[in-house]
PDB file of C-alpha atoms in Angstrom:
ATOM      1  CA  MET A  32       1.261 117.315 -37.448  1.00 88.00           C
ATOM      2  CA  LEU A  33       2.337 120.842 -36.555  1.00 90.00           C
ATOM      3  CA  ALA A  34       5.977 119.746 -36.351  1.00 90.00           C
ATOM      4  CA  CYS A  35       5.662 118.229 -39.826  1.00 91.00           C
ATOM      5  CA  LEU A  36       4.402 121.555 -41.215  1.00 94.00           C
ATOM      6  CA  VAL A  37       6.930 123.664 -39.296  1.00 93.00           C
ATOM      7  CA  GLN A  38       9.846 121.586 -40.578  1.00 92.00           C
ATOM      8  CA  ARG A  39       8.681 122.243 -44.142  1.00 92.00           C
ATOM      9  CA  PRO A  40       7.293 125.819 -44.124  1.00 93.00           C
ATOM     10  CA  ARG A  41       5.869 127.338 -47.297  1.00 94.00           C
ATOM     11  CA  ARG A  42       5.981 123.960 -49.082  1.00 95.00           C
ATOM     12  CA  VAL A  43       2.842 122.221 -50.266  1.00 97.00           C
ATOM     13  CA  LEU A  44       2.520 118.862 -48.537  1.00 95.00           C
ATOM     14  CA  THR A  45       0.122 116.274 -49.903  1.00 92.00           C
ATOM     15  CA  ARG A  46      -2.099 114.191 -47.647  1.00 89.00           C
ATOM     16  CA  ASP A  47       0.028 111.145 -48.440  1.00 86.00           C
ATOM     17  CA  GLN A  48       3.248 112.927 -47.455  1.00 90.00           C
ATOM     18  CA  ILE A  49       1.743 114.160 -44.200  1.00 89.00           C
ATOM     19  CA  LEU A  50       0.493 110.676 -43.308  1.00 86.00           C
ATOM     20  CA  ASP A  51       3.861 109.128 -44.168  1.00 86.00           C
ATOM     21  CA  TRP A  52       5.770 111.631 -42.011  1.00 86.00           C
ATOM     22  CA  THR A  53       3.375 111.682 -39.059  1.00 82.00           C
ATOM     23  CA  ARG A  54       2.084 108.128 -38.940  1.00 77.00           C
ATOM     24  CA  GLY A  55       4.464 106.152 -41.129  1.00 76.00           C
ATOM     25  CA  ARG A  56       1.739 104.791 -43.360  1.00 67.00           C
ATOM     26  CA  SER A  57       0.238 105.461 -46.757  1.00 64.00           C
ATOM     27  CA  ALA A  58      -3.282 106.766 -47.213  1.00 61.00           C
ATOM     28  CA  ASP A  59      -6.397 105.097 -48.476  1.00 69.00           C
ATOM     29  CA  PRO A  60      -7.895 107.199 -51.320  1.00 62.00           C
ATOM     30  CA  PHE A  61     -10.896 107.960 -49.098  1.00 66.00           C
ATOM     31  CA  ASP A  62      -8.918 108.507 -45.894  1.00 73.00           C
ATOM     32  CA  ARG A  63      -9.860 111.886 -44.423  1.00 84.00           C
ATOM     33  CA  THR A  64      -7.661 111.603 -41.329  1.00 85.00           C
ATOM     34  CA  VAL A  65      -5.358 114.417 -42.414  1.00 88.00           C
ATOM     35  CA  ASP A  66      -8.293 116.709 -43.200  1.00 91.00           C
ATOM     36  CA  MET A  67      -9.742 116.186 -39.731  1.00 92.00           C
ATOM     37  CA  LEU A  68      -6.389 116.722 -38.014  1.00 92.00           C
ATOM     38  CA  ILE A  69      -5.720 119.889 -40.027  1.00 94.00           C
ATOM     39  CA  SER A  70      -9.190 121.165 -39.118  1.00 95.00           C
ATOM     40  CA  ARG A  71      -8.525 120.610 -35.402  1.00 95.00           C
ATOM     41  CA  LEU A  72      -5.088 122.188 -35.654  1.00 95.00           C
ATOM     42  CA  ARG A  73      -6.534 125.240 -37.420  1.00 95.00           C
ATOM     43  CA  ARG A  74      -9.089 125.693 -34.631  1.00 95.00           C
ATOM     44  CA  LYS A  75      -6.375 125.559 -31.977  1.00 95.00           C
ATOM     45  CA  LEU A  76      -4.115 127.972 -33.851  1.00 93.00           C
ATOM     46  CA  ASP A  77      -7.024 130.344 -34.467  1.00 93.00           C
ATOM     47  CA  ALA A  78      -7.902 130.296 -30.761  1.00 93.00           C
ATOM     48  CA  ALA A  79      -4.302 131.288 -29.950  1.00 92.00           C
ATOM     49  CA  SER A  80      -4.049 133.886 -32.720  1.00 89.00           C
ATOM     50  CA  PRO A  81      -7.450 134.805 -34.224  1.00 92.00           C
ATOM     51  CA  GLY A  82      -7.473 135.475 -37.950  1.00 88.00           C
ATOM     52  CA  SER A  83      -3.911 134.319 -38.514  1.00 88.00           C
ATOM     53  CA  ASN A  84      -4.768 131.684 -41.183  1.00 92.00           C
ATOM     54  CA  LEU A  85      -1.446 129.910 -40.705  1.00 94.00           C
ATOM     55  CA  ILE A  86      -2.402 126.772 -42.632  1.00 95.00           C
ATOM     56  CA  ALA A  87      -3.564 127.156 -46.222  1.00 96.00           C
ATOM     57  CA  THR A  88      -5.297 124.584 -48.383  1.00 95.00           C
ATOM     58  CA  VAL A  89      -3.927 124.173 -51.889  1.00 96.00           C
ATOM     59  CA  ARG A  90      -6.651 122.817 -54.110  1.00 94.00           C
ATOM     60  CA  ASN A  91      -5.683 119.442 -55.599  1.00 92.00           C
ATOM     61  CA  GLY A  92      -2.352 119.785 -53.825  1.00 93.00           C
ATOM     62  CA  GLY A  93      -2.496 119.570 -50.062  1.00 94.00           C
ATOM     63  CA  TYR A  94      -1.645 121.947 -47.238  1.00 96.00           C
ATOM     64  CA  LEU A  95       1.067 124.441 -46.438  1.00 95.00           C
ATOM     65  CA  LEU A  96       2.200 126.484 -43.481  1.00 95.00           C
ATOM     66  CA  THR A  97       2.067 130.113 -44.586  1.00 94.00           C
ATOM     67  CA  ALA A  98       4.177 131.544 -41.764  1.00 90.00           C
ATOM     68  CA  ARG A  99       7.886 132.194 -42.055  1.00 88.00           C
ATOM     69  CA  VAL A 100       9.831 129.936 -39.711  1.00 88.00           C
ATOM     70  CA  ARG A 101      13.237 130.753 -38.288  1.00 88.00           C
ATOM     71  CA  PRO A 102      15.380 128.310 -36.312  1.00 83.00           C
ATOM     72  CA  VAL A 103      15.829 129.113 -32.639  1.00 83.00           C
ATOM     73  CA  ALA A 104      19.446 129.421 -31.599  1.00 74.00           C
TER      74      ALA A 104
END
């Protein structure tokens, strides 16, 4: 999930897009898998860097990685 967000920084990704890219399947309208995974990822990122808020929720849109990402040479 983190790799999916890092490869597309500062772009809003819908739940369906995230499921397609991470699991290769489409979502059920009531599928909350992505929400749970994002919640767990946020907790881990916050433990590593408290208060960083690296993943933002876009209402009626999805999620986005707020950090700037630069390729490593």
